[in-house]
Coordinates of C-alpha atoms in Angstrom, one line a residue:
M5 CA 2.4 9.3 -28.4
G6 CA 1.1 12.8 -28.3
G7 CA 2.9 14.9 -30.8
K8 CA 5.6 16.3 -28.6
S9 CA 9.2 15.4 -28.3
L10 CA 10.3 13.6 -25.1
G11 CA 13.6 15.4 -25.0
K12 CA 17.1 13.9 -25.3
H13 CA 17.7 13.8 -21.6
S14 CA 14.6 11.7 -20.9
Q15 CA 15.9 9.0 -23.2
T16 CA 19.5 8.8 -22.1
Q17 CA 19.7 9.3 -18.3
P18 CA 18.8 6.3 -16.1
G19 CA 17.6 7.0 -12.6
A20 CA 16.1 10.3 -13.5
G21 CA 14.0 10.4 -10.4
G22 CA 17.0 10.1 -8.1
N23 CA 19.3 12.3 -10.3
R24 CA 16.7 15.0 -10.7
G25 CA 15.9 15.0 -6.9
K26 CA 19.6 15.4 -6.2
D27 CA 19.9 18.2 -8.7
H28 CA 16.9 20.1 -7.2
A29 CA 18.2 19.5 -3.7
R30 CA 21.4 21.2 -4.7
R31 CA 19.8 24.1 -6.7
Q32 CA 16.7 24.7 -4.5
P33 CA 17.2 22.8 -1.3
R34 CA 14.4 24.7 0.6
R35 CA 11.8 24.1 -2.2
P36 CA 9.0 21.9 -0.8
L37 CA 8.8 18.6 -2.6
L38 CA 6.2 16.9 -0.5
R39 CA 3.3 18.1 1.6
F40 CA 1.3 15.6 3.6
Q41 CA -1.3 16.7 6.1
E42 CA 0.6 19.2 8.2
E43 CA 4.1 17.9 7.2
V44 CA 6.3 19.6 4.7
Y45 CA 9.4 17.9 3.2
T46 CA 11.8 19.9 1.1
Y47 CA 13.9 18.5 -1.7
E48 CA 16.9 18.6 0.6
D49 CA 14.9 16.7 3.3
V50 CA 13.9 13.9 1.0
E51 CA 17.4 13.7 -0.5
R52 CA 19.0 13.3 2.9
Q53 CA 16.4 10.8 4.2
S54 CA 16.8 8.7 1.0
N55 CA 20.6 8.7 1.5
R56 CA 20.1 7.4 5.1
A57 CA 17.7 4.7 3.9
A58 CA 20.0 3.7 1.1
R59 CA 22.9 3.3 3.4
A60 CA 20.9 1.3 5.9
L61 CA 19.5 -1.0 3.2
G62 CA 22.9 -1.4 1.5
H63 CA 25.3 -1.6 4.5
Q64 CA 23.1 -3.1 7.3
L65 CA 20.8 -5.3 5.2
G66 CA 23.3 -6.2 2.4
L67 CA 21.2 -5.2 -0.6
Q68 CA 23.1 -5.6 -3.8
P69 CA 22.5 -3.8 -7.1
G70 CA 19.8 -5.5 -9.2
Q71 CA 18.2 -7.1 -6.1
P72 CA 14.4 -6.4 -6.2
V73 CA 12.7 -5.2 -3.0
G74 CA 9.0 -5.4 -2.3
V75 CA 7.4 -2.2 -0.9
L76 CA 4.0 -2.5 0.9
L77 CA 3.2 1.1 1.9
P78 CA 0.2 3.4 1.8
N79 CA 0.3 6.9 0.4
E80 CA 2.8 8.7 2.6
P81 CA 6.2 10.5 2.3
T82 CA 8.0 7.3 3.4
Y83 CA 7.0 5.8 0.0
V84 CA 8.9 8.5 -1.9
W85 CA 12.2 8.4 0.0
T86 CA 12.1 4.6 0.0
W87 CA 11.8 4.6 -3.8
L88 CA 14.7 7.0 -4.1
A89 CA 16.8 5.0 -1.7
L90 CA 16.3 1.8 -3.7
A91 CA 17.0 3.7 -7.0
K92 CA 20.3 4.9 -5.5
L93 CA 21.3 1.3 -4.8
G94 CA 20.2 0.1 -8.3
C95 CA 17.5 -2.1 -6.8
P96 CA 14.2 -2.5 -8.6
M97 CA 11.2 -1.7 -6.4
A98 CA 8.1 -3.9 -6.5
C99 CA 5.1 -1.6 -5.9
L100 CA 2.7 -3.8 -4.1
N101 CA -0.9 -2.9 -4.0
C102 CA -1.6 -2.4 -0.3
N103 CA -5.1 -3.8 -0.6
V104 CA -3.8 -7.2 -1.8
R105 CA -3.9 -10.0 0.8
G106 CA -3.1 -13.6 1.3
Q107 CA -2.2 -15.8 -1.6
A108 CA -2.4 -12.9 -4.0
L109 CA 0.3 -11.0 -2.0
R110 CA 2.5 -14.1 -1.9
H111 CA 2.1 -14.6 -5.6
A112 CA 3.0 -10.9 -6.3
L113 CA 6.2 -11.3 -4.3
A114 CA 7.1 -14.6 -6.0
A115 CA 6.5 -13.1 -9.5
A116 CA 9.3 -10.5 -9.0
R117 CA 11.5 -12.9 -7.0
I118 CA 11.4 -10.7 -3.9
T119 CA 13.6 -11.7 -1.0
L120 CA 13.2 -8.5 1.1
L121 CA 9.9 -6.8 2.0
L122 CA 9.5 -3.3 3.4
A123 CA 6.1 -2.8 4.9
S124 CA 4.1 -0.2 6.9
L125 CA 3.2 -0.9 10.4
D126 CA -0.3 0.2 9.4
L127 CA -0.5 -3.0 7.3
Q128 CA 0.5 -5.3 10.2
A129 CA -2.5 -7.6 9.7
A130 CA -1.7 -8.1 6.0
V131 CA 1.9 -8.9 6.9
E132 CA 1.1 -11.3 9.8
E133 CA -1.4 -13.2 7.6
V134 CA 1.3 -14.3 5.2
L135 CA 4.4 -14.1 7.4
P136 CA 4.8 -17.9 8.0
A137 CA 4.6 -18.4 4.2
L138 CA 7.0 -15.6 3.5
Q139 CA 9.5 -17.0 6.0
H140 CA 9.1 -20.4 4.4
D141 CA 9.9 -18.7 1.1
G142 CA 13.0 -17.1 2.5
I143 CA 11.7 -13.5 2.4
R144 CA 12.9 -11.2 5.1
V145 CA 10.3 -8.7 6.3
F146 CA 10.9 -5.3 7.9
Y147 CA 8.6 -2.6 9.1
L148 CA 9.5 1.0 8.2
S149 CA 8.6 2.0 11.8
S150 CA 10.3 2.7 15.1
T151 CA 9.0 -0.4 16.8
S152 CA 7.6 -3.8 15.8
P153 CA 4.9 -5.8 17.6
T154 CA 5.3 -8.7 15.3
P155 CA 7.8 -11.5 16.2
G156 CA 10.2 -12.2 13.3
V157 CA 9.7 -8.7 11.8
E158 CA 12.3 -6.0 12.7
A159 CA 11.6 -2.3 12.8
L160 CA 14.0 -0.6 10.4
L161 CA 13.5 3.1 11.2
P162 CA 16.1 3.3 14.1
T163 CA 18.7 1.9 11.8
I164 CA 17.8 4.4 9.1
K165 CA 17.9 7.3 11.5
A166 CA 21.4 6.3 12.7
A167 CA 22.8 6.1 9.2
S168 CA 24.8 8.9 7.5
D169 CA 22.9 11.2 5.1
E170 CA 26.0 11.7 2.9
P171 CA 25.5 10.8 -0.8
L172 CA 26.2 7.3 -1.8
P173 CA 29.1 6.4 -4.1
S174 CA 28.1 6.2 -7.7
H175 CA 29.4 2.6 -8.1
H176 CA 26.1 1.2 -6.8
R177 CA 24.5 2.2 -10.2
A178 CA 27.6 1.6 -12.3
G179 CA 25.9 -1.2 -14.1
T180 CA 22.5 0.5 -14.6
T181 CA 21.5 1.2 -18.2
A182 CA 18.3 2.6 -19.9
S183 CA 17.1 -1.0 -20.3
S184 CA 17.7 -2.0 -16.7
K185 CA 14.7 -2.9 -14.5
A186 CA 13.7 0.1 -12.4
M187 CA 10.5 -1.2 -10.8
Y188 CA 7.6 -3.6 -11.0
I189 CA 4.0 -2.2 -11.1
Y190 CA 1.2 -4.7 -10.7
T191 CA -1.8 -5.0 -12.9
S192 CA -4.8 -7.3 -12.6
G193 CA -4.5 -10.6 -14.4
T194 CA -7.4 -12.5 -16.0
T195 CA -6.7 -15.2 -13.5
G196 CA -7.3 -12.8 -10.7
L197 CA -3.7 -12.9 -9.6
P198 CA -1.6 -9.7 -10.1
K199 CA 0.9 -9.5 -12.9
A200 CA 4.2 -7.7 -12.3
A201 CA 4.7 -5.4 -15.3
V202 CA 8.4 -4.6 -15.9
I203 CA 9.2 -0.9 -15.9
T204 CA 12.7 -0.1 -17.2
E205 CA 14.8 3.0 -16.5
K206 CA 13.9 4.4 -19.9
K207 CA 10.2 3.9 -19.5
L208 CA 10.2 5.3 -16.1
M209 CA 11.8 8.5 -17.4
M210 CA 9.5 8.7 -20.3
V211 CA 6.4 8.3 -18.2
A212 CA 7.7 10.9 -15.6
S213 CA 8.1 13.4 -18.4
L214 CA 4.4 13.3 -19.3
G215 CA 3.6 16.2 -16.9
R216 CA 6.3 18.3 -18.5
L217 CA 4.9 17.6 -22.0
C218 CA 1.5 18.8 -20.8
G219 CA 2.9 22.0 -19.4
L220 CA 3.8 21.2 -15.8
R221 CA 6.0 24.0 -14.4
P222 CA 8.4 24.4 -11.5
D223 CA 6.0 26.7 -9.7
D224 CA 3.2 24.2 -9.8
V225 CA 1.7 22.4 -6.9
I226 CA 0.2 19.0 -8.0
Y227 CA -2.4 17.3 -5.9
T228 CA -2.1 13.5 -5.9
T229 CA -4.8 11.3 -4.3
L230 CA -4.1 8.4 -6.6
P231 CA -2.3 5.4 -5.0
L232 CA 1.5 5.4 -5.3
Y233 CA 1.6 1.7 -6.1
H234 CA 0.2 2.7 -9.6
S235 CA 2.2 4.4 -12.3
A236 CA -0.1 7.5 -12.4
G237 CA 0.4 8.5 -8.8
L238 CA 4.1 7.6 -8.5
L239 CA 5.6 8.2 -11.9
I240 CA 3.4 10.9 -13.3
G241 CA 2.6 12.6 -10.0
V242 CA 5.7 12.4 -7.9
G243 CA 8.0 11.6 -10.8
G244 CA 6.6 14.6 -12.7
C245 CA 7.6 16.9 -9.8
F246 CA 11.1 15.6 -9.9
E247 CA 11.2 16.3 -13.7
V248 CA 10.5 20.0 -13.3
G249 CA 11.1 20.8 -9.6
A250 CA 7.5 21.2 -8.6
T251 CA 5.7 20.4 -5.3
C252 CA 3.5 17.3 -4.7
V253 CA 0.7 17.3 -2.2
L254 CA 0.0 13.7 -1.1
R255 CA -3.3 12.5 0.4
A256 CA -3.7 9.1 1.9
K257 CA -7.0 8.5 0.2
F258 CA -9.3 10.4 -2.2
S259 CA -12.1 12.3 -0.6
A260 CA -14.7 14.0 -2.8
S261 CA -16.0 16.2 0.1
Q262 CA -12.5 17.4 1.0
F263 CA -11.0 17.7 -2.5
W264 CA -11.6 21.4 -3.2
D265 CA -10.9 22.4 0.4
D266 CA -7.5 20.7 0.1
C267 CA -6.9 22.5 -3.2
R268 CA -7.5 25.9 -1.6
R269 CA -5.6 25.0 1.5
Y270 CA -2.4 23.9 -0.3
N271 CA -2.7 26.4 -3.2
V272 CA -2.9 23.5 -5.7
S273 CA -2.5 24.4 -9.4
V274 CA -2.6 20.9 -11.0
I275 CA -4.8 17.9 -10.0
Q276 CA -4.5 14.2 -11.0
Y277 CA -7.5 12.1 -11.8
V278 CA -9.0 8.9 -13.1
G279 CA -12.4 9.1 -14.8
E280 CA -14.3 7.9 -11.7
L281 CA -12.7 10.6 -9.5
M282 CA -14.1 13.4 -11.7
R283 CA -17.5 11.8 -11.6
Y284 CA -17.4 11.7 -7.9
L285 CA -16.6 15.4 -7.8
C286 CA -19.4 16.2 -10.1
N287 CA -21.8 14.2 -7.9
T288 CA -21.0 16.2 -4.7
P289 CA -23.6 18.8 -3.7
K290 CA -23.0 22.1 -5.4
R291 CA -21.4 24.9 -3.4
P292 CA -21.2 28.7 -4.0
N293 CA -17.4 28.5 -4.0
D294 CA -17.1 25.6 -6.5
R295 CA -15.0 27.9 -8.8
E296 CA -13.0 29.5 -6.1
H297 CA -9.7 27.7 -6.5
G298 CA -6.3 28.0 -8.2
V299 CA -6.4 24.8 -10.3
R300 CA -5.3 25.5 -13.9
M301 CA -4.8 21.9 -15.2
A302 CA -6.1 18.4 -14.6
L303 CA -3.9 15.5 -15.7
G304 CA -5.3 12.0 -16.0
N305 CA -7.1 9.3 -17.9
G306 CA -10.5 7.7 -18.4
L307 CA -12.6 10.8 -18.5
R308 CA -15.8 10.4 -20.5
A309 CA -17.0 13.3 -22.6
E310 CA -20.3 13.9 -20.6
V311 CA -18.4 14.1 -17.3
W312 CA -15.7 16.2 -18.9
K313 CA -18.3 18.8 -20.0
E314 CA -20.1 18.8 -16.6
F315 CA -16.8 19.2 -14.8
L316 CA -15.8 22.3 -16.8
Q317 CA -19.2 23.8 -16.5
R318 CA -19.3 23.5 -12.8
F319 CA -15.6 24.0 -11.7
G320 CA -14.4 26.5 -14.3
P321 CA -12.1 26.6 -17.3
I322 CA -9.5 24.1 -16.2
S323 CA -7.2 22.7 -18.9
I324 CA -7.8 18.9 -19.2
C325 CA -4.8 16.9 -20.3
E326 CA -6.2 13.4 -21.0
F327 CA -3.9 10.6 -21.8
Y328 CA -4.1 7.0 -22.7
G329 CA -1.7 4.2 -21.9
A330 CA -1.3 0.8 -20.2
T331 CA 1.3 0.3 -17.4
E332 CA 2.9 -2.5 -19.4
G333 CA 2.2 -0.9 -22.8
N334 CA 4.9 0.3 -25.2
A335 CA 3.3 3.6 -26.2
G336 CA 0.3 5.8 -25.5
F337 CA -1.5 9.0 -26.5
I338 CA -1.7 12.5 -25.0
N339 CA -4.6 14.9 -25.7
Y340 CA -2.8 18.2 -25.4
T341 CA -5.4 20.0 -27.6
G342 CA -8.3 19.9 -25.1
K343 CA -10.6 18.1 -27.5
I344 CA -13.4 16.9 -25.3
G345 CA -13.7 13.1 -25.2
A346 CA -10.5 12.4 -27.1
V347 CA -7.4 10.7 -25.7
G348 CA -5.0 12.1 -28.4
R349 CA -4.6 12.8 -32.1
A350 CA -2.9 10.6 -34.7
N351 CA -0.3 12.0 -37.0
M352 CA 2.6 10.9 -39.1
F353 CA 5.2 11.7 -36.4
L354 CA 3.4 9.3 -34.0
K355 CA 3.2 6.7 -36.6
S356 CA 6.9 6.9 -37.4
F357 CA 8.0 6.9 -33.7
A358 CA 5.5 4.3 -32.5
P359 CA 3.8 2.4 -35.4
F360 CA 0.3 1.6 -34.2
E361 CA -2.8 0.2 -35.9
L362 CA -6.5 -0.2 -35.2
I363 CA -7.6 -3.6 -36.5
K364 CA -10.9 -5.3 -36.9
Y365 CA -11.9 -7.3 -33.8
N366 CA -14.5 -10.0 -33.4
V367 CA -15.9 -9.4 -29.9
E368 CA -17.9 -12.6 -29.9
A369 CA -15.0 -14.7 -30.8
D370 CA -12.6 -12.6 -28.7
E371 CA -10.0 -12.4 -31.5
P372 CA -8.9 -10.2 -34.3
V373 CA -10.5 -10.6 -37.7
R374 CA -8.0 -11.9 -40.3
D375 CA -8.1 -12.0 -44.1
E376 CA -7.5 -15.0 -46.4
R377 CA -3.7 -14.5 -46.0
G378 CA -4.0 -14.8 -42.2
L379 CA -3.2 -11.1 -41.6
C380 CA -5.2 -8.5 -39.6
I381 CA -7.4 -6.0 -41.3
R382 CA -7.2 -2.2 -40.6
V383 CA -10.4 -0.4 -39.7
R384 CA -11.6 2.7 -41.5
P385 CA -12.0 6.1 -39.9
G386 CA -14.9 6.2 -37.6
E387 CA -14.8 2.4 -36.9
S388 CA -13.8 0.9 -33.6
G389 CA -10.7 -1.3 -33.7
L390 CA -8.3 -3.1 -31.4
L391 CA -5.3 -0.9 -30.7
V392 CA -2.0 -2.7 -31.4
I393 CA 1.4 -1.1 -31.2
K394 CA 4.4 -2.5 -33.1
I395 CA 7.2 -3.8 -30.9
T396 CA 10.4 -2.1 -32.0
K397 CA 13.6 -0.8 -30.6
N398 CA 11.9 2.5 -29.8
T399 CA 8.8 0.8 -28.5
P400 CA 9.9 -2.4 -26.8
F401 CA 7.5 -4.6 -24.7
H402 CA 9.1 -6.0 -21.6
G403 CA 6.2 -8.0 -20.4
Y404 CA 5.6 -9.4 -17.0
A405 CA 8.2 -10.7 -14.5
G406 CA 8.1 -14.4 -13.8
D407 CA 5.3 -15.1 -16.3
S408 CA 6.5 -15.8 -19.9
Q409 CA 3.1 -17.2 -20.9
K410 CA 1.2 -14.0 -20.0
T411 CA 3.9 -12.0 -21.7
E412 CA 3.5 -14.0 -24.9
K413 CA -0.3 -13.7 -24.7
K414 CA 0.0 -9.9 -24.9
I415 CA 2.0 -10.2 -28.2
L416 CA 0.0 -10.3 -31.4
R417 CA 1.9 -11.8 -34.3
D418 CA 1.4 -11.7 -38.1
V419 CA -0.5 -8.4 -38.0
L420 CA 0.5 -6.6 -41.2
V421 CA 3.1 -9.0 -42.5
K422 CA 4.2 -12.5 -41.6
G423 CA 6.6 -12.5 -38.7
D424 CA 5.9 -9.0 -37.2
A425 CA 4.9 -8.6 -33.6
F426 CA 2.6 -6.0 -31.9
F427 CA 1.6 -5.3 -28.4
N428 CA -2.0 -6.2 -27.9
S429 CA -3.6 -3.4 -25.8
G430 CA -6.8 -5.2 -25.2
D431 CA -8.7 -2.0 -25.9
L432 CA -11.0 -0.8 -28.7
L433 CA -10.3 2.7 -29.9
M434 CA -11.7 4.8 -32.7
I435 CA -10.0 7.5 -34.9
D436 CA -12.4 10.0 -36.5
H437 CA -12.0 11.8 -39.8
E438 CA -10.1 14.6 -38.0
K439 CA -7.6 12.1 -36.7
F440 CA -8.7 12.4 -33.1
V441 CA -8.5 9.2 -31.1
Y442 CA -11.2 8.0 -28.7
F443 CA -11.4 5.2 -26.3
Q444 CA -14.3 2.9 -26.9
D445 CA -14.3 -0.2 -24.8
R446 CA -12.2 -3.0 -23.3
V447 CA -12.1 -6.6 -24.6
G448 CA -11.5 -9.8 -22.7
D449 CA -12.3 -10.8 -19.1
T450 CA -11.8 -7.6 -17.2
F451 CA -13.9 -4.6 -16.3
R452 CA -13.2 -1.2 -14.7
W453 CA -13.9 -0.7 -11.0
K454 CA -12.8 2.4 -9.1
G455 CA -10.1 3.2 -11.7
E456 CA -8.6 -0.3 -11.8
N457 CA -9.0 -3.3 -14.1
V458 CA -10.7 -6.1 -12.3
A459 CA -10.6 -9.7 -13.5
T460 CA -14.0 -11.2 -13.8
T461 CA -12.5 -14.5 -12.7
E462 CA -11.3 -12.8 -9.4
V463 CA -14.9 -12.0 -8.6
E464 CA -16.0 -15.5 -9.6
A465 CA -13.4 -17.1 -7.4
T466 CA -14.5 -15.0 -4.4
L467 CA -18.2 -15.9 -4.8
A468 CA -17.3 -19.5 -5.4
M469 CA -16.0 -19.7 -1.8
V470 CA -19.6 -19.5 -0.6
D471 CA -20.7 -23.1 -0.2
F472 CA -24.3 -22.7 -1.4
I473 CA -23.2 -21.3 -4.8
Q474 CA -22.7 -24.0 -7.4
E475 CA -21.6 -22.0 -10.4
V476 CA -20.7 -18.4 -11.0
N477 CA -20.2 -16.4 -14.2
V478 CA -19.1 -12.7 -14.2
Y479 CA -18.6 -10.5 -17.2
G480 CA -18.3 -6.7 -17.9
V481 CA -21.4 -4.9 -19.2
S482 CA -22.3 -1.2 -19.9
V483 CA -24.9 0.1 -17.5
P484 CA -27.0 3.1 -18.6
G485 CA -26.3 6.1 -16.4
C486 CA -23.1 4.6 -14.9
F487 CA -19.5 5.4 -15.7
G488 CA -17.6 2.7 -17.5
D489 CA -18.2 -1.0 -17.4
H490 CA -19.3 -2.9 -14.3
G491 CA -19.6 -6.5 -13.3
D492 CA -22.6 -8.5 -14.4
L493 CA -23.1 -11.5 -12.3
Q494 CA -24.9 -14.8 -12.8
A495 CA -24.9 -17.5 -10.2
V496 CA -26.7 -20.8 -9.6
Q497 CA -27.5 -21.8 -6.1
R498 CA -26.7 -25.3 -4.9
Q499 CA -29.7 -27.3 -3.8
P500 CA -29.9 -27.1 0.0
R501 CA -28.9 -30.4 1.6
Q502 CA -29.8 -29.5 5.1
R503 CA -31.8 -26.7 6.8
R504 CA -28.7 -25.7 8.8
L505 CA -27.2 -24.3 5.7
Q506 CA -29.2 -21.1 5.8
P507 CA -28.0 -19.8 9.3
Q508 CA -24.4 -20.4 8.3
C509 CA -24.9 -17.9 5.4
H510 CA -24.7 -15.1 7.9
Q511 CA -21.0 -15.9 8.6
R512 CA -18.2 -14.6 6.4
P513 CA -15.8 -17.3 5.2
P514 CA -12.8 -17.5 7.6
L515 CA -9.7 -15.4 6.9
L516 CA -11.4 -13.8 3.8
P517 CA -8.7 -11.7 2.1
R518 CA -9.3 -8.0 2.1
R519 CA -9.6 -7.8 -1.7
Q520 CA -12.4 -10.4 -1.6
E521 CA -14.0 -8.6 1.3
E522 CA -14.2 -5.5 -0.9
I523 CA -15.7 -7.5 -3.8
L524 CA -18.4 -8.9 -1.5
R525 CA -19.0 -5.6 0.0
A526 CA -19.4 -4.0 -3.4
L527 CA -22.0 -6.6 -4.3
E528 CA -24.0 -6.2 -1.0
P529 CA -27.7 -5.9 -1.9
R530 CA -28.7 -3.5 0.8
H531 CA -27.7 -0.7 -1.6
L532 CA -30.7 -1.7 -3.7
R533 CA -32.7 0.7 -1.6
R534 CA -30.9 3.5 -3.4
H535 CA -31.9 2.4 -6.8
P536 CA -35.6 2.5 -7.7
G537 CA -36.9 0.2 -10.4
H538 CA -35.0 -2.9 -9.3
E539 CA -36.5 -6.2 -10.6
A540 CA -37.2 -7.8 -7.2
Q541 CA -40.9 -7.9 -6.4
P542 CA -41.8 -6.7 -2.9
V543 CA -43.4 -9.6 -0.9
E544 CA -43.8 -10.0 2.9
E545 CA -42.7 -13.5 3.1
G546 CA -39.0 -14.2 3.4
T547 CA -37.8 -10.7 4.3
T548 CA -35.8 -9.3 7.3
P549 CA -36.4 -5.9 8.9
G550 CA -34.6 -3.1 7.1
S551 CA -33.6 -5.1 4.1
P552 CA -35.0 -5.3 0.5
R553 CA -37.8 -7.8 0.1
W554 CA -37.2 -10.9 -2.0
P555 CA -39.3 -13.8 -3.3
R556 CA -38.6 -17.1 -1.6
G557 CA -37.2 -20.0 -3.6
T558 CA -35.3 -18.0 -6.3
N559 CA -32.6 -20.3 -7.5
C560 CA -31.1 -18.2 -10.2
L561 CA -29.3 -14.9 -9.7
R562 CA -28.7 -12.2 -12.3
A563 CA -27.4 -8.9 -11.0
I564 CA -25.8 -5.8 -12.3
S565 CA -23.6 -3.6 -10.1
K566 CA -24.9 0.0 -10.0
N567 CA -22.3 2.8 -9.5
N568 CA -19.8 0.2 -8.2
L569 CA -22.0 -0.5 -5.2
G570 CA -25.5 -1.8 -5.4
L571 CA -27.2 -4.6 -7.4
I572 CA -30.3 -4.9 -9.6
G573 CA -31.7 -8.4 -9.8
Q574 CA -33.1 -11.3 -7.9
F575 CA -31.3 -13.1 -5.1
S576 CA -32.1 -16.4 -3.5
H577 CA -33.0 -16.0 0.2
P578 CA -29.8 -17.7 1.5
L579 CA -27.6 -15.6 -0.8
R580 CA -29.4 -12.4 0.4
S581 CA -28.8 -13.4 4.0
F582 CA -25.1 -14.0 3.3
F583 CA -24.6 -10.6 1.7
N584 CA -26.6 -8.8 4.4
G585 CA -24.3 -10.5 6.9
V586 CA -21.3 -9.3 5.1
G587 CA -22.7 -5.8 5.0
A588 CA -23.5 -5.8 8.7
R589 CA -20.0 -6.8 9.6
G590 CA -18.1 -4.9 6.9
G591 CA -19.8 -1.6 7.4

């Protein structure tokens, strides 16, 4: 939804990524497709490597069309040719978040009915943690590496290198249509467990065409620091390059201090972002060469107006192409006019292609407002409303794999007339009198953290593992001076039964999954020293050297995360000790 046609080919050709890569490999074989550190991979290189991988997976491992495969890889070129190899076989790829551990990882695999997992050797610890459970579930696991130190896990790279790089016969994709499943991309669920959003071939192609709609050209070099297990990095970034024949510079992780140096080093012309990324860049120390770069366009989402203005003032007249959309959603917006703060503009064309409405929403009751007929009520221009998009043939909603209940929960019925069905975005938007669309807020039990939706219940479940916490409640709040919503935490300490409880607080719970480690690390109170004005009163009693000072005997905790890191509030002494212990061990 952005006012531009998607183009006929984007709606009719399944497997556009693989087909486009093959076309570009034939027309411009020496054109760089990927740059990663000092490595350069041309379109021909990636095409041949994906052919080898497809043959190894199909012939040696016996993969059949339609069989989903889990991929647990960091940002690296291997991710791209693995994706293309699976696409050539007609196998949907489950893009697993490489930070997910333990039960959450096992749940993600089960949701998509994965029987084969391809993992990076760099994630050996994550694999070994769940390997017995995966073997019990009948899931075969392979490292995409030359050797394997893990019993029961084979290294697949020697088999791939020995395979032919000739193109695969077309019969592998003979049954693939525009409605076939192309991949699963995981989003955070309100239960804390990831949900596998179904991405069809048609949707994949439409999302990959977003860059072209915003003006991405064949001579562009796009810089992608976003994780490839999300749709922005993989489909818009890498997929966008396939669409037009551009070059993608991959970085393993985002670095604010190295960002512009990389842009100059690789002659980057287009950057990808989420809102937090732009704020991090604006928060870096100013340099004389801030405007010395070749970046002409930034493509992303979640950019607040104040950061937008500051970014342009500091780094120069870069064209910002802001978009809005959910991974599992059935439509979105594109701001191709450059209107600061807007995510798009409403018009009759959009309404006819993807009928959407902003309806009145009762935030306290967490439900839409309905009239005496039981139907939803449209908001007026300038009012915030819940975005709902009608489910039609043009804008289908495919839901979540293996979870019909959560799929049904995202469908809002009887919106305008009895019997209709709309996708519930869970977001409040506003359309002004000039038809510009603005994101306002999220509803429900999630908040934004480092560009991802985090379930409040996930944080609650993590803190509930601490035996001296009796009850936890977490909810999203707006924090003045911070970007987006952050977690607001309330917890009640259990009454101590024995004095031995307190020393145990310095120990992390055994086998704490990495995702939970990150949550605890984000809530670690030593960062309080960075934020003047916190509510804790300095007292000598009950403190430890080098830590904030806290009153003894505080049984109630109320804390607000500051800039995704620190806390403002009062902690009980045992809880402070536990968090300080986590910080000391976790870095």
